[in-house]
Amino acid sequence: MQVTKESKMKQEFIITVYSENHIGLLSRITIIFTRRKVNIESLTVSESAIKGIFKFTIVIEETKEQVIKMVGQIEKQIDVLKAFYHTNDEVIYQEIALYKVPIEPIYQSNSIEKIARNAGARILEITRDYVVIEKTGHKNETQALFDELNKFKVMQFIRSGRVALTRDPIERLSEFLKERDAFLDSQNE
Amino acid sequence: MENKKIPGSEAVILSLIEENVDIIFGYPGGAMIPIYDSLYDYNDKIRHILTRHEQGLVHAADGYARVTGKPGVCFATSGPGATNLVTGIANAMLDSIPMVCFTGQVGSPLLGTDAFQESDLIGITMPITKWSYQITKAEEVPEAVAKAFYIAQTGRPGPVLIDITKDAQMGMLDWKYEKCTKIRSYVPEAPVDILKIEEAANIIDKAKKPLLLLGQGVIIGRAENELREFIEKTGVPAAWTLLGLSALPTEHPLNVGMLGMHGNYGPNLLTNEADVIIAVGMRFDDRVTGKVSSYAKKAKIIHLEIDPSEINKIVKADVAVIGNSKKSLQLLTDKVKENSHDEWIKEFKKCDDIEYKKVIEKDIHPTKPGLTMGEIVRMASEKTNHEAILVSDVGQHQMINARYFKFKHTRSHVSSGGLGTMGFGLPASMGAQMGMPDRTVFSVSGDGGFQMTIQELGTIEQNKLPIKIIVLNNNFLGMVRQWQQLFFEKRYSFTKLHNPNFIMIAKGYGIEGNKVDKREDLDAAMQKMIDHDGPYVLEVTIEKEDNVFPMVPAGASVSDVMLEP
Ligand SMILES: Cc1ncc(C[n+]2csc(CCOP(=O)(O)OP(=O)(O)O)c2C)c(N)n1
């Protein structure tokens, strides 16, 4: 069979995993990457819209071929309902960044409001010592703001893992669960 | 009506009875004492085999599972007891063996405190189990055990582990058991896609040089008859992987032999001539494919496989049929046309003749004075009319066993494939004998591997298991020595063994034995062992520096298979 060139090229992929909540599943999933020496760029775990079902959003840089194989290994885990993979342009995604900047130099330059406004960031807290700014965006955007604020020597900086939604009109998971329940019931008849 | 209140420990035993378990392989310890205490009351319903080491029990459970198809059940205590299972669990995982392991654990308030004999078994075994679960409350027992048995034996089987804290064993619950029949997040086998079957059938009908590769999936799926019907209708020759061995009788006219590194000449060489490959329940292990980039390049690949993650993992499939091998083969046989491939099969025959002259004849009818592994193994097979179960250890003799022992019945060859675990053979033969008490079981080991689990002679004697134990003694770690000879200029770095008197050891355990070092004594000694009522150790001194051929050197293409150095 032909292997396309595209499938051999490394690029960023977002893998979304839906699971029944089970202690230890996170380890089982991360082992799949670490065993193949694949670095997890970002990882977010949260409860999905459906109660009791958890969603893992994992960002890695790999070839499509590898991603397909790893998604297969993830789906094989007993407690995993379904795993999807997407390229960045197939999803809407964001990360959130927080910046703590010392108050003194900012007052002197008098530019903080403007920087925040231009970057689409908001100010979360101002104290006598520092300002905390929040920005949501893609990594290059949150990084650009970091570079800008670092003129004032950023005291602390944190960027979250990625969260992502597909562009599908329907929630794939609920469709999937309906099909799965119907399938398993039919198997047991 | 009120349910009966019982402790978690008793619930474990009752759950096993509900799952029709009749034998447990185990070794007690502090964190398992409550369960062992409950077991004491159910001695009439369930048998427990006490081995001499936990590695022994886990391989025994594995051997039992391979010959019966039922899950092997293991008990081990926390800490060292549990960690001693690890090799055997990894072995079962790579070979898709259904197994349910119970490990004791410290009380739940002590978890994570480095308590006495605490080790994180769930963490340690995560990459080598199909599923695992820690029970910390008595009321979780029935559901967790039911789930464990369901997962271990459905779909692609595998080992599961239940770690159970001491307080969960001692806590009380309302006893009620329900078998697990489905798990929402788990589809054991997908329904076969009939369009794929049609696509595959079209390709097969047009094939001029088709070759079927059968793996253990045929045995696991109990698809031996379906396989036979398929090849007999299509006339497609079938070659087998190490773990597919015995699914198809050795003497079947379409059985063309073994694949892989020490497989037969024809199937290796002709893999690269085939125009269609039909892989059934096998996973293109690197010991089978050799260099993947030059593997079966002329062939369209049809892959029948239950585990979707195996599709395209190593070799890209042109048509992938996902599902149970029994169903897929049935559907495929219905769709394909009757056919025959006499000219193509003649090519295998030609290769067989070459291999016979260059390798086989010297192996089984040697003219040199030293005894060969091949003649011994073939004799064992013939003397039992090819009806016996053969359990192998790992090394040169393992390959010789697979090449020269003949089989009439499925589930008759037990060998550690994926992990290649030395020390597997002797304990696995105990499980095989317990699973098939009426059949003759041979355990054939090298002098190296035999000493890795030699203590199980004690278990064999205690349970009067009539295993025919053959130790092929070349005073070397033979397989490693062979590589050193062929690829490292005979630099025999730490592969020479000074061995004890094996027969004296056997006798020390109360087991009869005999040592042979001359060809003229072999026949009588073999016969004596087979006729002996009870376990028996036959040690045979063999040629020190014999090699296993044919050989596909590591990293070479299958068509570069060598017949001699
Ligand atoms: C537990 C374990 N340790 C090491 C090895 C590597 N190994 C593979 S074959 C072999 C030699 C086996 O020697 P022996 O048991 O005497 O059998 P022979 O090859 O001579 O038939 C070794 C050391 C292994 N497979 N398993």
Coordinates of C-alpha atoms in Angstrom, one line a residue, chain B:
Chain B
M1 CA -35.3 -11.1 51.2
E2 CA -32.0 -10.2 52.9
N3 CA -28.8 -11.1 51.2
K4 CA -26.2 -13.1 53.0
K5 CA -23.4 -11.0 54.6
I6 CA -20.0 -12.4 53.9
P7 CA -16.4 -11.0 54.1
G8 CA -14.6 -9.8 51.0
S9 CA -12.2 -12.7 51.1
E10 CA -15.0 -15.2 50.9
A11 CA -16.6 -13.2 48.1
V12 CA -13.4 -13.6 46.1
I13 CA -13.6 -17.4 46.3
L14 CA -17.4 -17.4 45.6
S15 CA -16.8 -15.2 42.6
L16 CA -14.2 -17.6 41.3
I17 CA -16.7 -20.5 41.7
E18 CA -19.3 -18.4 39.8
E19 CA -16.8 -18.1 37.0
N20 CA -16.4 -21.9 36.9
V21 CA -12.8 -21.7 38.0
D22 CA -11.7 -25.1 39.2
I23 CA -8.0 -24.5 39.7
I24 CA -6.0 -21.6 41.3
F25 CA -2.2 -21.4 41.1
G26 CA -1.0 -19.5 44.2
Y27 CA 1.4 -18.7 46.9
P28 CA 0.2 -17.2 50.2
G29 CA 1.6 -14.4 52.4
G30 CA 0.5 -11.9 55.0
A31 CA -1.7 -9.7 52.7
M32 CA -3.5 -12.8 51.3
I33 CA -4.1 -14.7 54.6
P34 CA -7.8 -13.8 54.8
I35 CA -8.4 -15.0 51.2
Y36 CA -6.5 -18.2 51.9
D37 CA -8.5 -18.7 55.1
S38 CA -11.8 -18.5 53.1
L39 CA -10.3 -20.9 50.5
Y40 CA -9.9 -23.4 53.3
D41 CA -13.7 -23.9 53.4
Y42 CA -14.1 -24.4 49.7
N43 CA -11.4 -27.1 49.2
D44 CA -13.9 -29.5 47.7
K45 CA -15.0 -27.0 45.0
I46 CA -11.8 -25.5 43.9
R47 CA -8.3 -26.8 43.6
H48 CA -5.3 -24.8 44.7
I49 CA -1.8 -25.5 43.5
L50 CA 1.0 -24.3 45.7
T51 CA 4.1 -23.7 43.6
R52 CA 7.7 -23.1 44.8
H53 CA 8.0 -19.6 43.5
E54 CA 5.5 -17.1 42.2
Q55 CA 7.1 -17.1 38.7
G56 CA 6.2 -20.8 38.7
L57 CA 2.6 -20.2 39.4
V58 CA 2.1 -17.5 36.9
H59 CA 3.7 -19.6 34.1
A60 CA 1.6 -22.6 35.2
A61 CA -1.5 -20.6 34.9
D62 CA -0.4 -19.5 31.5
G63 CA 0.2 -23.1 30.4
Y64 CA -3.2 -24.1 31.7
A65 CA -4.8 -21.3 29.8
R66 CA -3.0 -22.2 26.5
V67 CA -4.1 -25.8 26.5
T68 CA -7.7 -25.3 27.8
G69 CA -8.6 -21.8 26.5
K70 CA -9.9 -21.0 30.0
P71 CA -8.3 -18.1 32.0
G72 CA -5.5 -19.1 34.3
V73 CA -6.0 -17.8 37.9
C74 CA -3.2 -16.7 40.1
F75 CA -2.9 -15.7 43.7
A76 CA 0.1 -13.9 45.2
T77 CA 0.8 -11.8 48.2
S78 CA 1.7 -8.2 48.3
G79 CA 5.2 -6.8 47.7
P80 CA 7.7 -9.5 46.6
G81 CA 5.0 -12.1 45.9
A82 CA 3.3 -9.8 43.5
T83 CA 6.5 -8.5 41.9
N84 CA 7.6 -12.1 41.3
L85 CA 4.5 -12.4 39.0
V86 CA 5.7 -9.6 36.7
T87 CA 7.7 -11.6 34.2
G88 CA 4.8 -14.0 33.8
I89 CA 2.2 -11.2 33.4
A90 CA 4.4 -9.6 30.7
N91 CA 4.7 -13.0 29.0
A92 CA 1.0 -13.5 29.0
M93 CA 0.4 -9.9 27.7
L94 CA 2.7 -10.3 24.7
D95 CA 1.1 -13.7 23.9
S96 CA -2.5 -12.7 24.5
I97 CA -3.1 -15.3 27.2
P98 CA -6.3 -14.9 29.3
M99 CA -5.3 -14.7 32.9
V100 CA -6.7 -13.2 36.1
C101 CA -4.2 -12.4 38.8
F102 CA -5.1 -11.6 42.4
T103 CA -2.5 -9.8 44.5
G104 CA -2.9 -9.0 48.1
Q105 CA -2.2 -5.4 49.2
V106 CA -1.6 -3.6 52.4
G107 CA -4.6 -2.1 54.2
S108 CA -6.0 0.9 52.4
P109 CA -5.1 3.4 55.2
L110 CA -1.5 2.4 54.6
L111 CA -1.5 2.8 50.8
G112 CA 1.3 5.1 49.7
T113 CA 3.1 5.0 53.0
D114 CA 5.8 2.5 52.1
A115 CA 4.2 0.1 54.5
F116 CA 5.7 -3.4 55.0
Q117 CA 5.5 -5.3 51.7
E118 CA 3.7 -2.5 50.0
S119 CA 4.5 -2.1 46.3
D120 CA 2.4 -0.3 43.7
L121 CA 1.4 -3.3 41.6
I122 CA -1.2 -1.4 39.7
G123 CA 1.5 1.0 38.6
I124 CA 4.1 -1.6 37.9
T125 CA 1.8 -3.7 35.8
M126 CA 0.0 -1.0 33.9
P127 CA 1.9 -1.5 30.6
I128 CA 1.7 -5.3 30.8
T129 CA -2.0 -5.9 31.7
K130 CA -5.1 -5.6 29.5
W131 CA -6.8 -4.1 32.6
S132 CA -6.2 -3.7 36.3
Y133 CA -8.2 -2.6 39.3
Q134 CA -7.5 -2.1 43.0
I135 CA -10.3 -3.2 45.3
T136 CA -10.3 -1.2 48.6
K137 CA -13.8 -2.0 49.8
A138 CA -15.4 -5.4 50.2
E139 CA -18.5 -4.5 48.3
E140 CA -16.5 -3.9 45.2
V141 CA -15.4 -7.6 44.9
P142 CA -18.2 -9.2 42.9
E143 CA -18.4 -6.5 40.2
A144 CA -14.6 -6.1 39.9
V145 CA -14.0 -9.9 39.6
A146 CA -16.8 -10.3 37.1
K147 CA -15.4 -7.5 35.0
A148 CA -11.9 -9.0 35.2
F149 CA -13.0 -12.4 33.9
Y150 CA -15.0 -10.8 31.1
I151 CA -12.1 -8.6 30.0
A152 CA -9.5 -11.4 30.3
Q153 CA -11.2 -13.8 27.9
T154 CA -13.1 -11.7 25.4
G155 CA -11.8 -10.0 22.3
R156 CA -8.1 -10.3 22.2
P157 CA -7.4 -12.0 25.5
G158 CA -4.9 -10.9 28.0
P159 CA -3.9 -10.8 31.6
V160 CA -5.8 -8.7 34.1
L161 CA -4.8 -7.9 37.6
I162 CA -6.9 -7.3 40.7
D163 CA -5.1 -5.9 43.6
I164 CA -7.1 -6.3 46.8
T165 CA -6.3 -4.5 50.1
K166 CA -6.3 -6.4 53.3
D167 CA -9.2 -4.4 54.7
A168 CA -11.3 -5.1 51.6
Q169 CA -10.7 -8.8 52.2
M170 CA -11.9 -8.5 55.8
G171 CA -14.8 -6.0 55.3
M172 CA -18.3 -7.4 54.9
L173 CA -20.7 -7.2 52.0
D174 CA -24.1 -8.4 50.8
W175 CA -23.3 -11.3 48.6
K176 CA -24.8 -11.2 45.1
Y177 CA -23.0 -12.1 41.9
E178 CA -23.8 -11.1 38.4
K179 CA -21.7 -12.0 35.4
C180 CA -20.4 -9.2 33.3
T181 CA -21.7 -9.2 29.8
K182 CA -20.8 -5.8 28.5
I183 CA -18.8 -2.7 29.3
R184 CA -19.8 0.5 27.5
S185 CA -16.2 1.5 26.7
Y186 CA -15.1 -1.9 25.4
V187 CA -16.0 -3.6 22.2
P188 CA -14.4 -7.1 22.3
E189 CA -14.9 -7.8 18.7
A190 CA -16.4 -5.7 15.9
P191 CA -18.9 -7.3 13.5
V192 CA -17.2 -8.4 10.3
D193 CA -17.7 -6.0 7.4
I194 CA -19.1 -8.0 4.5
L195 CA -17.8 -5.5 2.0
K196 CA -14.3 -6.2 3.1
I197 CA -14.9 -9.9 2.8
E198 CA -16.0 -9.4 -0.8
E199 CA -13.0 -7.3 -1.5
A200 CA -10.7 -10.0 0.0
A201 CA -12.4 -12.8 -1.9
N202 CA -12.0 -11.0 -5.2
I203 CA -8.3 -10.7 -4.6
I204 CA -7.9 -14.3 -3.4
D205 CA -9.8 -15.6 -6.5
K206 CA -7.4 -13.8 -8.8
A207 CA -4.3 -14.8 -6.9
K208 CA -1.7 -17.0 -8.7
K209 CA 0.7 -17.4 -5.7
P210 CA -1.3 -16.9 -2.5
L211 CA 0.1 -17.8 0.9
L212 CA -1.8 -17.9 4.1
L213 CA 0.0 -17.0 7.4
L214 CA -1.7 -18.4 10.4
G215 CA -1.2 -17.1 13.9
Q216 CA -2.4 -17.8 17.3
G217 CA -5.6 -15.9 16.5
V218 CA -6.8 -19.1 14.8
I219 CA -6.4 -21.0 18.0
I220 CA -7.8 -18.3 20.3
G221 CA -10.8 -17.9 18.0
R222 CA -11.3 -21.7 17.9
A223 CA -11.3 -21.3 14.1
E224 CA -9.2 -24.4 13.3
N225 CA -12.0 -26.1 11.3
E226 CA -12.8 -22.8 9.5
L227 CA -9.2 -22.4 8.6
R228 CA -9.0 -25.9 7.2
E229 CA -12.2 -25.4 5.2
F230 CA -10.9 -22.2 3.7
I231 CA -7.5 -23.6 2.6
E232 CA -9.1 -26.8 1.3
K233 CA -11.6 -24.9 -0.8
T234 CA -9.1 -22.4 -2.2
G235 CA -6.0 -24.6 -2.3
V236 CA -4.0 -21.9 -0.6
P237 CA -0.9 -23.2 1.2
A238 CA -0.6 -22.2 4.8
A239 CA 2.4 -21.4 6.9
W240 CA 2.4 -20.8 10.7
T241 CA 3.9 -18.6 13.2
L242 CA 5.5 -20.1 16.4
L243 CA 2.2 -19.5 18.3
G244 CA 0.0 -20.7 15.4
L245 CA 1.7 -24.1 15.6
S246 CA -0.7 -27.1 16.1
A247 CA -3.7 -25.2 14.8
L248 CA -3.3 -27.1 11.5
P249 CA -2.0 -30.7 11.7
T250 CA 1.6 -31.1 10.7
E251 CA 0.8 -33.6 8.0
H252 CA -2.0 -31.6 6.3
P253 CA -1.1 -31.4 2.6
L254 CA -1.4 -27.7 2.6
N255 CA 0.7 -27.1 5.7
V256 CA 4.0 -25.7 4.3
G257 CA 5.7 -25.1 7.6
M258 CA 7.0 -22.5 9.9
L259 CA 7.6 -18.8 9.3
G260 CA 10.3 -16.6 10.7
M261 CA 13.9 -16.5 11.9
H262 CA 14.3 -20.3 12.3
G263 CA 11.3 -21.3 10.2
N264 CA 11.3 -23.4 7.1
Y265 CA 13.1 -22.4 4.0
G266 CA 10.1 -22.5 1.7
P267 CA 7.7 -20.2 3.6
N268 CA 10.4 -17.6 4.2
L269 CA 11.8 -17.6 0.7
L270 CA 8.5 -17.7 -1.0
T271 CA 6.9 -15.0 1.1
N272 CA 8.7 -12.6 -1.2
E273 CA 7.3 -14.4 -4.2
A274 CA 3.7 -14.5 -3.1
D275 CA 1.2 -12.3 -4.9
V276 CA -1.3 -12.4 -2.1
I277 CA -0.7 -12.9 1.6
I278 CA -3.7 -13.8 3.8
A279 CA -2.6 -13.2 7.4
V280 CA -5.0 -14.7 9.9
G281 CA -4.7 -13.8 13.6
M282 CA -1.0 -12.9 13.5
R283 CA 0.7 -9.6 14.1
F284 CA 3.8 -9.5 11.8
D285 CA 6.3 -9.8 14.6
D286 CA 9.8 -8.8 13.6
R287 CA 10.9 -12.4 14.2
V288 CA 8.5 -13.3 11.4
T289 CA 9.0 -10.5 9.0
G290 CA 12.7 -9.9 9.1
K291 CA 13.5 -6.6 7.4
V292 CA 10.0 -5.0 6.9
S293 CA 11.0 -2.8 4.1
S294 CA 11.7 -5.8 1.9
Y295 CA 8.9 -8.0 3.2
A296 CA 6.4 -9.5 0.8
K297 CA 6.7 -6.6 -1.6
K298 CA 5.0 -8.4 -4.5
A299 CA 2.0 -9.3 -2.4
K300 CA -1.3 -7.7 -1.7
I301 CA -1.9 -8.1 2.0
I302 CA -5.2 -9.3 3.4
H303 CA -5.2 -9.1 7.2
L304 CA -7.9 -10.9 9.3
E305 CA -7.5 -9.6 12.8
I306 CA -9.6 -9.1 15.9
D307 CA -7.5 -6.2 17.3
P308 CA -7.9 -3.0 15.1
S309 CA -4.7 -1.6 16.5
E310 CA -2.7 -4.4 14.8
I311 CA -3.9 -3.3 11.4
N312 CA -1.1 -1.4 9.6
K313 CA 1.0 -1.5 12.7
I314 CA 4.0 -3.2 11.0
V315 CA 2.8 -4.1 7.5
K316 CA 0.2 -2.1 5.6
A317 CA -2.9 -4.1 4.8
D318 CA -4.5 -3.7 1.4
V319 CA -7.7 -5.2 2.8
A320 CA -8.2 -5.3 6.6
V321 CA -11.0 -7.6 7.9
I322 CA -11.5 -6.8 11.5
G323 CA -13.3 -9.3 13.6
N324 CA -13.2 -12.8 15.1
S325 CA -11.2 -15.2 13.0
K326 CA -13.9 -17.9 13.2
K327 CA -16.5 -15.6 11.7
S328 CA -14.2 -13.9 9.2
L329 CA -12.9 -17.2 7.8
Q330 CA -16.4 -18.6 7.6
L331 CA -17.7 -15.7 5.6
L332 CA -14.6 -15.6 3.4
T333 CA -14.9 -19.4 2.6
D334 CA -18.5 -18.8 1.5
K335 CA -17.4 -16.1 -0.9
V336 CA -14.2 -17.5 -2.5
K337 CA -14.2 -19.8 -5.5
E338 CA -12.9 -23.3 -5.4
N339 CA -9.4 -23.4 -6.7
S340 CA -6.1 -25.2 -6.6
H341 CA -2.5 -24.0 -6.8
D342 CA -0.5 -27.1 -7.7
E343 CA 2.4 -25.4 -9.5
W344 CA 2.8 -22.9 -6.6
I345 CA 2.8 -25.7 -4.0
K346 CA 5.4 -27.5 -6.0
E347 CA 7.7 -24.6 -5.4
F348 CA 7.3 -25.2 -1.6
K349 CA 8.1 -28.9 -2.2
K350 CA 11.2 -28.0 -4.0
C351 CA 12.3 -25.8 -1.1
D352 CA 11.5 -28.6 1.3
D353 CA 13.8 -31.0 -0.6
I354 CA 16.6 -28.5 -0.5
E355 CA 16.1 -27.9 3.2
Y356 CA 15.9 -31.6 3.9
K357 CA 19.2 -32.3 2.2
K358 CA 21.0 -29.4 3.7
V359 CA 19.5 -29.2 7.2
I360 CA 16.8 -31.6 8.2
E361 CA 18.5 -34.9 7.4
K362 CA 21.5 -33.9 9.5
D363 CA 19.3 -32.8 12.3
I364 CA 17.1 -35.9 12.6
H365 CA 19.3 -38.6 11.1
P366 CA 22.7 -37.5 12.1
T367 CA 25.7 -39.5 11.2
K368 CA 28.1 -37.8 13.5
P369 CA 28.6 -39.3 17.0
G370 CA 27.1 -36.4 19.0
L371 CA 23.4 -36.5 19.7
T372 CA 21.3 -33.7 18.1
M373 CA 18.3 -31.9 19.6
G374 CA 16.4 -32.7 16.4
E375 CA 16.6 -36.5 16.7
I376 CA 15.6 -36.4 20.3
V377 CA 12.5 -34.2 19.8
R378 CA 11.4 -36.2 16.7
M379 CA 11.7 -39.4 18.6
A380 CA 9.6 -38.1 21.5
S381 CA 7.0 -37.1 18.9
E382 CA 7.0 -40.4 17.1
K383 CA 6.9 -42.5 20.2
T384 CA 3.7 -40.8 21.3
N385 CA 2.2 -41.0 17.8
H386 CA 2.3 -37.2 17.5
E387 CA -0.6 -37.1 20.0
A388 CA 1.3 -35.4 22.9
I389 CA 1.4 -31.8 24.2
L390 CA 4.8 -30.2 23.9
V391 CA 5.8 -27.5 26.3
S392 CA 9.0 -25.7 25.4
D393 CA 11.5 -23.4 27.1
V394 CA 13.4 -20.8 25.3
G395 CA 16.5 -21.1 23.2
Q396 CA 17.8 -23.3 20.4
H397 CA 15.7 -26.3 21.5
Q398 CA 12.6 -24.1 21.3
M399 CA 13.1 -23.7 17.6
I400 CA 14.1 -27.3 17.2
N401 CA 10.9 -28.3 19.1
A402 CA 8.7 -26.3 16.8
R403 CA 10.5 -27.6 13.7
Y404 CA 10.6 -31.3 14.5
F405 CA 7.8 -32.2 16.9
K406 CA 4.6 -33.1 14.9
F407 CA 1.1 -32.3 15.9
K408 CA -2.3 -33.8 15.2
H409 CA -4.3 -31.7 17.7
T410 CA -4.7 -28.0 18.3
R411 CA -3.6 -26.4 21.6
S412 CA -0.8 -28.9 21.8
H413 CA 2.2 -26.6 21.5
V414 CA 3.0 -24.3 24.5
S415 CA 5.9 -21.9 24.0
S416 CA 6.8 -18.4 25.1
G417 CA 6.6 -16.4 21.9
G418 CA 6.6 -12.7 22.3
L419 CA 8.6 -12.4 25.5
G420 CA 10.9 -15.4 25.0
T421 CA 11.0 -16.2 28.7
M422 CA 13.6 -18.7 29.8
G423 CA 12.3 -20.6 32.7
F424 CA 8.8 -20.7 31.3
G425 CA 8.8 -24.3 30.1
L426 CA 8.8 -26.4 33.3
P427 CA 6.1 -24.5 35.2
A428 CA 4.0 -24.0 32.1
S429 CA 4.0 -27.8 31.6
M430 CA 2.5 -28.2 35.1
G431 CA -0.5 -26.1 34.0
A432 CA -0.7 -27.9 30.7
Q433 CA -0.8 -31.3 32.5
M434 CA -3.4 -30.1 35.0
G435 CA -5.5 -28.7 32.1
M436 CA -5.2 -31.9 30.1
P437 CA -4.7 -34.6 32.7
D438 CA -5.3 -37.4 30.2
R439 CA -2.7 -36.4 27.7
T440 CA 1.0 -37.0 27.6
V441 CA 2.9 -33.7 28.3
F442 CA 6.5 -33.3 27.4
S443 CA 8.5 -30.4 28.9
V444 CA 11.6 -29.9 26.8
S445 CA 14.2 -27.4 28.1
G446 CA 17.8 -26.5 27.7
D447 CA 20.2 -26.8 30.6
G448 CA 20.1 -23.0 31.0
G449 CA 16.4 -22.4 31.2
F450 CA 15.7 -25.5 33.2
Q451 CA 17.7 -24.1 36.0
M452 CA 15.7 -20.9 36.1
T453 CA 12.6 -22.6 37.5
I454 CA 14.0 -26.0 38.5
Q455 CA 12.5 -25.6 42.0
E456 CA 9.1 -26.5 40.4
L457 CA 10.2 -30.1 40.4
G458 CA 8.9 -29.9 44.0
T459 CA 5.4 -28.9 42.8
I460 CA 5.4 -31.6 40.2
E461 CA 6.2 -34.2 42.8
Q462 CA 3.8 -33.0 45.3
N463 CA 1.0 -33.1 42.8
K464 CA 2.1 -36.3 41.1
L465 CA 2.1 -34.7 37.7
P466 CA 3.3 -37.3 35.2
I467 CA 5.2 -34.8 33.0
K468 CA 7.9 -36.2 30.7
I469 CA 10.7 -33.7 31.3
I470 CA 13.5 -33.7 28.8
V471 CA 16.6 -31.6 29.5
L472 CA 18.8 -31.1 26.4
N473 CA 22.2 -30.4 27.9
N474 CA 24.8 -28.8 25.7
N475 CA 26.6 -27.1 28.6
F476 CA 26.0 -23.8 26.9
L477 CA 23.4 -21.0 26.7
G478 CA 23.0 -22.4 23.2
M479 CA 21.1 -19.8 21.4
V480 CA 23.4 -17.0 22.6
R481 CA 26.4 -19.1 21.8
Q482 CA 25.1 -19.6 18.3
W483 CA 24.9 -15.8 17.7
Q484 CA 28.4 -15.4 19.2
Q485 CA 29.7 -18.0 16.9
L486 CA 28.0 -16.7 13.8
F487 CA 28.1 -12.9 14.3
F488 CA 30.8 -12.3 17.1
E489 CA 33.7 -14.4 15.9
K490 CA 33.2 -17.2 18.4
R491 CA 33.8 -14.9 21.3
Y492 CA 31.9 -17.1 23.8
S493 CA 31.4 -14.4 26.4
F494 CA 29.7 -15.9 29.5
T495 CA 27.7 -18.6 27.8
K496 CA 29.4 -21.7 29.1
L497 CA 27.7 -23.5 31.9
H498 CA 29.0 -25.9 34.6
N499 CA 25.9 -27.9 35.4
P500 CA 24.9 -29.8 38.5
N501 CA 23.9 -33.5 38.4
F502 CA 20.3 -33.0 37.2
I503 CA 19.3 -36.6 37.8
M504 CA 20.5 -36.4 41.4
I505 CA 18.5 -33.2 41.8
A506 CA 15.4 -34.9 40.4
K507 CA 15.9 -37.8 42.7
G508 CA 16.3 -35.4 45.6
Y509 CA 12.8 -34.2 44.8
G510 CA 11.6 -37.8 44.6
I511 CA 11.4 -37.8 40.8
E512 CA 12.8 -40.7 38.7
G513 CA 15.3 -39.8 36.1
N514 CA 18.0 -41.0 33.7
K515 CA 20.9 -39.5 31.8
V516 CA 21.8 -40.5 28.3
D517 CA 24.8 -39.6 26.3
K518 CA 25.0 -42.2 23.6
R519 CA 22.7 -42.6 20.6
E520 CA 22.3 -46.3 21.1
D521 CA 20.8 -45.7 24.6
L522 CA 18.3 -43.0 23.5
D523 CA 15.5 -45.2 22.3
A524 CA 15.2 -47.4 25.3
A525 CA 15.6 -44.4 27.7
M526 CA 12.9 -42.5 25.9
Q527 CA 10.6 -45.4 26.0
K528 CA 11.2 -46.0 29.7
M529 CA 10.3 -42.4 30.4
I530 CA 7.1 -42.5 28.4
D531 CA 6.1 -45.8 30.0
H532 CA 6.9 -44.5 33.5
D533 CA 3.9 -43.9 35.6
G534 CA 4.6 -40.4 37.0
P535 CA 7.0 -37.6 36.4
Y536 CA 10.4 -38.4 34.9
V537 CA 13.5 -36.4 34.0
L538 CA 15.5 -37.5 31.0
E539 CA 18.7 -35.6 30.6
V540 CA 20.4 -36.0 27.2
T541 CA 23.9 -34.8 26.6
I542 CA 24.0 -33.3 23.2
E543 CA 26.5 -31.9 20.7
K544 CA 27.9 -28.8 22.3
E545 CA 28.1 -26.5 19.3
D546 CA 25.3 -27.4 17.0
N547 CA 23.4 -24.5 15.4
V548 CA 19.8 -24.0 14.4
F549 CA 19.3 -23.6 10.7
P550 CA 17.7 -22.2 8.5
M551 CA 18.2 -18.8 9.8
V552 CA 17.1 -15.3 8.8
P553 CA 19.8 -13.2 10.4
A554 CA 18.4 -10.3 12.4
G555 CA 17.7 -7.3 10.1
A556 CA 17.9 -9.4 6.9
S557 CA 15.1 -10.0 4.5
V558 CA 13.1 -13.3 4.8
S559 CA 14.3 -14.2 1.3
D560 CA 17.9 -14.1 2.5
V561 CA 17.2 -17.1 4.7
M562 CA 20.4 -19.1 5.2
L563 CA 20.6 -22.8 5.1
E564 CA 24.1 -23.0 6.5
P565 CA 26.6 -20.7 8.0

